[in-house]
CSV table of C-alpha atoms and ligand atoms in Angstrom, one decimal:
chain,number,residue,atom,x,y,z
A,102,UNK,CA,18.1,3.6,3.7
A,103,UNK,CA,18.1,7.3,2.9
A,104,UNK,CA,14.7,7.7,1.2
A,105,UNK,CA,12.4,6.7,4.1
A,106,UNK,CA,9.4,9.1,4.1
A,107,UNK,CA,10.0,10.2,0.5
A,108,UNK,CA,7.4,9.7,-2.2
A,109,UNK,CA,8.7,8.6,-5.7
A,110,UNK,CA,6.6,8.8,-8.8
A,111,UNK,CA,8.2,6.8,-11.6
A,112,UNK,CA,6.6,7.0,-15.0
A,113,UNK,CA,6.7,3.9,-17.3
A,114,UNK,CA,7.5,1.7,-14.4
A,115,UNK,CA,5.4,-1.3,-15.3
A,116,UNK,CA,8.3,-2.7,-17.2
A,117,UNK,CA,12.0,-2.4,-18.0
A,118,UNK,CA,14.1,0.5,-16.7
A,119,UNK,CA,11.3,2.2,-14.9
A,120,UNK,CA,10.5,-0.9,-12.9
A,121,UNK,CA,14.2,-1.3,-12.1
A,122,UNK,CA,14.4,2.3,-10.8
A,123,UNK,CA,11.1,1.9,-8.8
A,124,UNK,CA,12.4,-1.2,-7.1
A,125,UNK,CA,15.8,0.4,-6.3
A,126,UNK,CA,14.1,3.5,-4.8
A,127,UNK,CA,11.8,1.2,-2.8
A,128,UNK,CA,14.8,-0.7,-1.5
A,129,UNK,CA,16.1,2.6,-0.2
A,130,UNK,CA,12.8,3.2,1.6
A,131,UNK,CA,10.7,5.4,-0.7
A,132,UNK,CA,7.0,4.9,-1.2
A,133,UNK,CA,6.3,4.3,-4.9
A,134,UNK,CA,3.7,5.4,-7.4
A,135,UNK,CA,3.9,3.2,-10.4
A,136,UNK,CA,2.7,4.2,-13.9
A,137,UNK,CA,2.5,2.6,-17.3
A,138,UNK,CA,0.5,0.1,-19.2
A,139,UNK,CA,0.3,-3.6,-18.5
A,140,UNK,CA,-2.2,-6.4,-17.8
A,141,UNK,CA,-4.0,-5.8,-14.4
A,142,UNK,CA,-2.7,-9.1,-13.1
A,143,UNK,CA,0.9,-8.1,-14.0
A,144,UNK,CA,0.6,-4.7,-12.3
A,145,UNK,CA,-0.8,-6.3,-9.1
A,146,UNK,CA,2.0,-8.8,-9.1
A,147,UNK,CA,4.7,-6.1,-9.4
A,148,UNK,CA,3.0,-3.9,-6.7
A,149,UNK,CA,2.7,-6.9,-4.3
A,150,UNK,CA,6.4,-7.8,-5.0
A,151,UNK,CA,7.6,-4.3,-4.2
A,152,UNK,CA,5.5,-4.1,-1.0
A,153,UNK,CA,6.6,-7.5,0.3
A,154,UNK,CA,10.3,-7.2,-0.8
A,155,UNK,CA,10.8,-3.7,0.7
A,156,UNK,CA,7.9,-3.0,3.1
A,157,UNK,CA,7.0,0.3,1.4
A,158,UNK,CA,3.6,1.6,0.2
A,159,UNK,CA,3.0,1.2,-3.5
A,160,UNK,CA,0.3,2.9,-5.7
A,161,UNK,CA,-0.5,2.7,-9.4
A,162,UNK,CA,-1.8,5.2,-11.9
A,163,UNK,CA,-2.7,4.1,-15.4
A,164,UNK,CA,-2.6,7.8,-16.7
A,165,UNK,CA,-1.7,8.0,-20.4
A,166,UNK,CA,1.2,10.4,-20.6
A,167,UNK,CA,0.7,11.3,-24.3
A,168,UNK,CA,-1.2,14.5,-23.2
A,169,UNK,CA,-0.5,17.2,-20.7
A,170,UNK,CA,-3.8,16.5,-19.1
A,171,UNK,CA,-2.8,12.8,-18.5
A,172,UNK,CA,0.5,13.9,-16.9
A,173,UNK,CA,-1.3,16.4,-14.6
A,174,UNK,CA,-3.8,13.7,-13.7
A,175,UNK,CA,-0.9,11.4,-12.7
A,176,UNK,CA,0.7,14.0,-10.5
A,177,UNK,CA,-2.7,14.8,-8.9
A,178,UNK,CA,-3.4,11.1,-8.3
A,179,UNK,CA,0.0,10.7,-6.6
A,180,UNK,CA,-0.6,13.7,-4.4
A,181,UNK,CA,-4.1,12.4,-3.5
A,182,UNK,CA,-2.7,9.0,-2.6
A,183,UNK,CA,0.5,10.0,-0.8
A,184,UNK,CA,0.3,13.8,-0.1
A,185,UNK,CA,3.2,14.9,-2.3
A,186,UNK,CA,5.8,14.0,-4.9
A,187,UNK,CA,9.4,14.2,-3.7
A,188,UNK,CA,11.1,12.3,-6.5
A,189,UNK,CA,9.9,12.4,-10.1
A,190,UNK,CA,11.4,10.0,-12.6
A,191,UNK,CA,10.4,10.9,-16.1
A,192,UNK,CA,11.1,7.5,-17.7
A,193,UNK,CA,8.1,6.4,-19.9
A,194,UNK,CA,9.1,6.1,-23.5
A,195,UNK,CA,8.4,4.4,-26.8
A,196,UNK,CA,10.4,3.8,-30.0
A,197,UNK,CA,9.7,3.6,-33.7
A,198,UNK,CA,12.4,2.8,-36.3
A,199,UNK,CA,12.2,4.0,-40.0
A,200,UNK,CA,14.0,6.4,-42.3
A,201,UNK,CA,12.7,10.0,-42.1
A,202,UNK,CA,11.0,9.8,-45.5
A,203,UNK,CA,9.0,6.7,-44.3
A,204,UNK,CA,8.5,7.9,-40.7
A,205,UNK,CA,4.7,8.2,-40.0
A,206,UNK,CA,3.6,11.6,-38.8
A,207,UNK,CA,1.6,10.0,-36.0
A,208,UNK,CA,4.7,8.1,-34.7
A,209,UNK,CA,6.6,11.4,-34.6
A,210,UNK,CA,3.8,13.1,-32.6
A,211,UNK,CA,3.5,10.2,-30.2
A,212,UNK,CA,7.2,9.9,-29.5
A,213,UNK,CA,7.7,13.6,-29.0
A,214,UNK,CA,4.6,13.7,-26.7
A,215,UNK,CA,5.6,10.7,-24.5
A,216,UNK,CA,9.4,10.8,-24.5
A,217,UNK,CA,9.7,14.6,-24.3
A,218,UNK,CA,6.6,16.7,-23.6
A,219,UNK,CA,5.5,14.5,-20.7
A,220,UNK,CA,8.7,15.4,-18.8
A,221,UNK,CA,8.0,19.2,-19.3
A,222,UNK,CA,4.4,18.7,-18.1
A,223,UNK,CA,5.6,16.5,-15.2
A,224,UNK,CA,8.2,19.0,-14.0
A,225,UNK,CA,5.7,21.9,-14.3
A,226,UNK,CA,3.2,20.0,-12.2
A,227,UNK,CA,5.5,18.5,-9.5
A,228,UNK,CA,8.4,20.9,-9.0
A,229,UNK,CA,6.4,23.7,-7.2
A,230,UNK,CA,5.7,21.4,-4.3
A,231,UNK,CA,9.4,20.2,-4.2
A,232,UNK,CA,10.5,23.8,-4.2
A,233,UNK,CA,8.1,24.8,-1.4
A,234,UNK,CA,9.4,21.9,0.8
A,235,UNK,CA,13.0,22.6,-0.1
A,236,UNK,CA,13.9,19.1,-1.3
A,237,UNK,CA,13.3,17.3,-4.5
A,238,UNK,CA,14.9,15.0,-7.1
A,239,UNK,CA,13.9,15.0,-10.8
A,240,UNK,CA,15.5,12.3,-12.9
A,241,UNK,CA,14.9,12.1,-16.6
A,242,UNK,CA,15.6,8.9,-18.5
A,243,UNK,CA,17.3,10.2,-21.6
A,244,UNK,CA,19.6,7.9,-23.6
A,245,UNK,CA,22.9,7.7,-25.4
A,246,UNK,CA,20.6,8.9,-28.2
A,247,UNK,CA,20.4,12.2,-26.2
A,248,UNK,CA,24.1,12.7,-27.0
A,249,UNK,CA,24.6,11.1,-30.4
A,250,UNK,CA,22.4,10.0,-33.2
A,251,UNK,CA,21.6,6.8,-35.1
A,252,UNK,CA,19.8,6.5,-38.5
A,253,UNK,CA,16.1,5.6,-38.5
A,254,UNK,CA,15.4,7.0,-35.1
A,255,UNK,CA,14.6,10.6,-35.9
A,256,UNK,CA,11.8,11.2,-33.4
A,257,UNK,CA,13.5,9.3,-30.6
A,258,UNK,CA,16.9,11.1,-31.1
A,259,UNK,CA,15.1,14.4,-31.3
A,260,UNK,CA,13.1,13.7,-28.1
A,261,UNK,CA,16.2,12.5,-26.2
A,262,UNK,CA,18.3,15.5,-27.2
A,263,UNK,CA,15.4,17.6,-26.2
A,264,UNK,CA,15.0,16.1,-22.8
A,265,UNK,CA,18.6,17.0,-22.1
A,266,UNK,CA,17.6,20.6,-22.8
A,267,UNK,CA,14.7,20.4,-20.5
A,268,UNK,CA,17.0,18.9,-17.8
A,269,UNK,CA,19.5,21.8,-18.1
A,270,UNK,CA,16.8,24.5,-18.0
A,271,UNK,CA,15.0,23.0,-15.1
A,272,UNK,CA,18.3,22.5,-13.2
A,273,UNK,CA,19.2,26.2,-13.6
A,274,UNK,CA,15.7,27.4,-12.6
A,275,UNK,CA,15.7,25.2,-9.5
A,276,UNK,CA,19.3,25.7,-8.4
A,277,UNK,CA,19.5,26.7,-4.7
A,278,UNK,CA,16.0,25.4,-4.0
A,279,UNK,CA,17.1,21.9,-2.8
A,280,UNK,CA,15.8,20.4,-6.0
A,281,UNK,CA,18.2,18.8,-8.5
A,282,UNK,CA,17.4,17.7,-12.1
A,283,UNK,CA,19.5,15.2,-13.9
A,284,UNK,CA,19.3,12.9,-16.9
A,285,UNK,CA,20.5,9.3,-17.1
A,286,UNK,CA,21.8,8.3,-20.5
A,287,UNK,CA,21.8,4.5,-20.8
A,288,UNK,CA,23.3,2.6,-23.7
A,289,UNK,CA,21.6,-0.8,-24.5
A,290,UNK,CA,19.4,-2.3,-21.8
A,291,UNK,CA,17.6,-5.5,-22.6
A,292,UNK,CA,13.9,-4.5,-22.1
A,293,UNK,CA,10.7,-5.0,-24.2
A,294,UNK,CA,11.5,-1.8,-26.0
A,295,UNK,CA,14.8,-3.3,-27.3
A,296,UNK,CA,13.5,-6.8,-27.6
A,297,UNK,CA,11.1,-5.6,-30.3
A,298,UNK,CA,13.9,-4.1,-32.3
A,299,UNK,CA,15.8,-7.4,-32.0
A,300,UNK,CA,12.9,-9.5,-33.2
A,301,UNK,CA,12.4,-7.1,-36.1
A,302,UNK,CA,16.1,-7.3,-37.1
A,303,UNK,CA,16.1,-11.1,-36.8
A,304,UNK,CA,13.0,-11.3,-39.1
A,305,UNK,CA,14.5,-8.9,-41.6
A,306,UNK,CA,18.0,-10.4,-41.6
A,307,UNK,CA,17.0,-14.1,-41.4
A,308,UNK,CA,19.0,-14.4,-38.2
A,309,UNK,CA,18.2,-15.5,-34.6
A,310,UNK,CA,17.3,-13.3,-31.7
A,311,UNK,CA,20.6,-14.3,-29.9
A,312,UNK,CA,22.7,-13.4,-33.0
A,313,UNK,CA,21.0,-10.0,-33.2
A,314,UNK,CA,21.6,-9.4,-29.5
A,315,UNK,CA,25.3,-9.8,-30.0
A,316,UNK,CA,25.3,-7.7,-33.2
A,317,UNK,CA,23.3,-4.9,-31.8
A,318,UNK,CA,25.4,-4.3,-28.7
A,319,UNK,CA,28.7,-4.7,-30.6
A,320,UNK,CA,27.6,-2.1,-33.3
A,321,UNK,CA,27.5,0.8,-30.8
A,322,UNK,CA,29.3,-0.1,-27.6
A,323,UNK,CA,32.9,-0.8,-27.0
A,324,UNK,CA,31.8,-2.8,-24.0
A,325,UNK,CA,29.7,-5.7,-25.4
A,326,UNK,CA,27.3,-6.2,-22.6
A,327,UNK,CA,23.9,-4.8,-21.8
A,328,UNK,CA,23.4,-2.5,-18.8
A,329,UNK,CA,20.7,-3.9,-16.5
A,330,UNK,CA,17.6,-2.0,-15.0
A,331,UNK,CA,19.1,-2.8,-11.6
A,332,UNK,CA,22.3,-0.9,-12.4
A,333,UNK,CA,20.3,2.1,-13.6
A,334,UNK,CA,18.2,1.9,-10.5
A,335,UNK,CA,21.3,2.1,-8.4
A,336,UNK,CA,22.4,5.2,-10.3
A,337,UNK,CA,19.0,6.8,-9.6
A,338,UNK,CA,19.3,6.0,-5.9
A,339,UNK,CA,22.7,7.7,-5.9
A,340,UNK,CA,21.3,10.8,-7.6
A,341,UNK,CA,18.7,11.0,-4.8
A,342,UNK,CA,21.3,10.8,-2.1
A,343,UNK,CA,22.9,13.5,0.0
A,344,UNK,CA,26.2,12.8,-1.8
A,345,UNK,CA,24.7,13.9,-5.1
A,346,UNK,CA,23.2,17.2,-3.9
A,347,UNK,CA,25.4,19.4,-6.1
A,348,UNK,CA,25.0,17.2,-9.2
A,349,UNK,CA,22.4,19.0,-11.3
A,350,UNK,CA,21.8,19.6,-15.0
A,351,UNK,CA,24.0,16.7,-15.8
A,352,UNK,CA,23.6,14.1,-18.5
A,353,UNK,CA,25.1,11.0,-16.9
A,354,UNK,CA,26.1,8.2,-19.2
A,355,UNK,CA,25.8,4.5,-18.3
A,356,UNK,CA,26.4,3.1,-21.8
A,357,UNK,CA,29.4,0.7,-22.0
A,358,UNK,CA,31.5,3.4,-23.6
A,359,UNK,CA,29.0,4.1,-26.5
A,360,UNK,CA,29.4,7.9,-26.3
A,361,UNK,CA,33.1,7.9,-25.5
A,362,UNK,CA,33.9,7.2,-29.2
B,631,LIG,P1,9.8,-0.6,-21.8
B,631,LIG,O1,9.0,-0.7,-23.1
B,631,LIG,O2,10.2,-1.8,-21.1
B,631,LIG,O3,9.0,0.4,-20.8
B,631,LIG,C1,8.4,1.5,-21.2
B,631,LIG,C2,7.4,1.9,-20.2
B,631,LIG,O4,6.7,3.1,-20.6
B,631,LIG,C3,6.3,0.9,-19.9
B,631,LIG,O5,6.0,0.9,-18.6
B,631,LIG,C4,5.1,1.4,-20.7
B,631,LIG,O6,3.9,1.0,-20.3
B,631,LIG,C5,5.3,2.9,-20.5
B,631,LIG,N1,4.5,3.8,-21.4
B,631,LIG,C6,4.6,3.8,-22.8
B,631,LIG,N2,3.8,4.7,-23.3
B,631,LIG,C7,3.1,5.3,-22.2
B,631,LIG,C8,2.1,6.3,-22.1
B,631,LIG,N3,1.6,6.8,-23.2
B,631,LIG,N4,1.8,6.6,-20.9
B,631,LIG,C9,2.3,6.0,-19.8
B,631,LIG,N5,3.2,5.1,-19.8
B,631,LIG,C10,3.6,4.7,-21.1
B,631,LIG,O7,11.1,0.3,-22.3
B,631,LIG,P2,12.5,0.7,-21.5
B,631,LIG,O8,13.5,0.2,-22.4
B,631,LIG,O9,12.4,0.3,-20.1
B,631,LIG,O10,12.4,2.2,-21.6
B,631,LIG,C11,12.3,3.1,-20.5
B,631,LIG,C12,13.0,4.4,-20.9
B,631,LIG,O11,14.4,4.2,-21.1
B,631,LIG,C13,12.5,5.1,-22.2
B,631,LIG,O12,12.4,6.5,-22.0
B,631,LIG,C14,13.6,4.7,-23.2
B,631,LIG,O13,13.7,5.6,-24.2
B,631,LIG,C15,14.8,4.7,-22.3
B,631,LIG,N6,16.0,4.0,-22.7
B,631,LIG,C16,15.9,2.7,-23.0
B,631,LIG,C17,17.1,2.1,-23.4
B,631,LIG,C18,17.1,0.6,-23.7
B,631,LIG,O14,18.1,0.1,-24.3
B,631,LIG,N7,16.1,-0.2,-23.3
B,631,LIG,C19,18.3,2.8,-23.6
B,631,LIG,C20,18.3,4.1,-23.4
B,631,LIG,C21,17.1,4.8,-22.9
């Protein structure tokens, strides 16, 4: 366990990939600040599970990351609860699918705010403390859509390409400070964000959820299986390790070969 005494703030960790990363960091000894939206009983259940499974402290902030003020509040709440932020995982994200001509302006603004600008505000707020202490890890959840595009996902693809830019700039600025900044680029992961797309496709095409699962993953990935939140969590733990101390500014694919094509 290499992350004992480290404090990890994982955004969008009430569900899906963020929860997988939070649990993996906790398993390696880090105290965890959860963030995201969910029913209070579900949040309490996940908090209690992490505490009892891994014996670490767990907090929660319901800060809304669609504004810079919300992101700063989240970092301040973490520092008030735990003293500092050693590991920042910018993971919260939303999706909306439509052609550009039909894409609602407010969906564009929301996706850019949550999937891209929140990472800027989070790094701005949390990295000075990491730099002062001489150790930090910043991990941005990008996507295969940070490297290649798909139709009907203009805001998401723009935000994910943008977060790779943020990752590279922050990595350069923080080089030689003990703080690394990297991006994980998953392919398909079966989470609520993707399940909604599968239900929408099944309704549109008159097919079943299971048929659309197979179709979706086969359309993009040579390897026709979903990556799991646990596998992404393991990659995040590696990026926090001593072995990864010279990996910085890197987009790291975990995508079943999607972007190898
Ligand atoms: P998810 O819907 O399961 O989780 C999203 C999380 O973000 C939830 O905890 C939600 O409450 C939180 N969130 C949403 N809006 C928020 C806001 N305004 N403020 C605070 N929290 C907010 O989705 P997921 O698939 O686990 O996605 C997590 C990240 O992984 C996203 O950035 C997504 O783009 C990325 N990603 C997902 C896939 C995939 O196939 N599922 C692939 C590549 C990248």
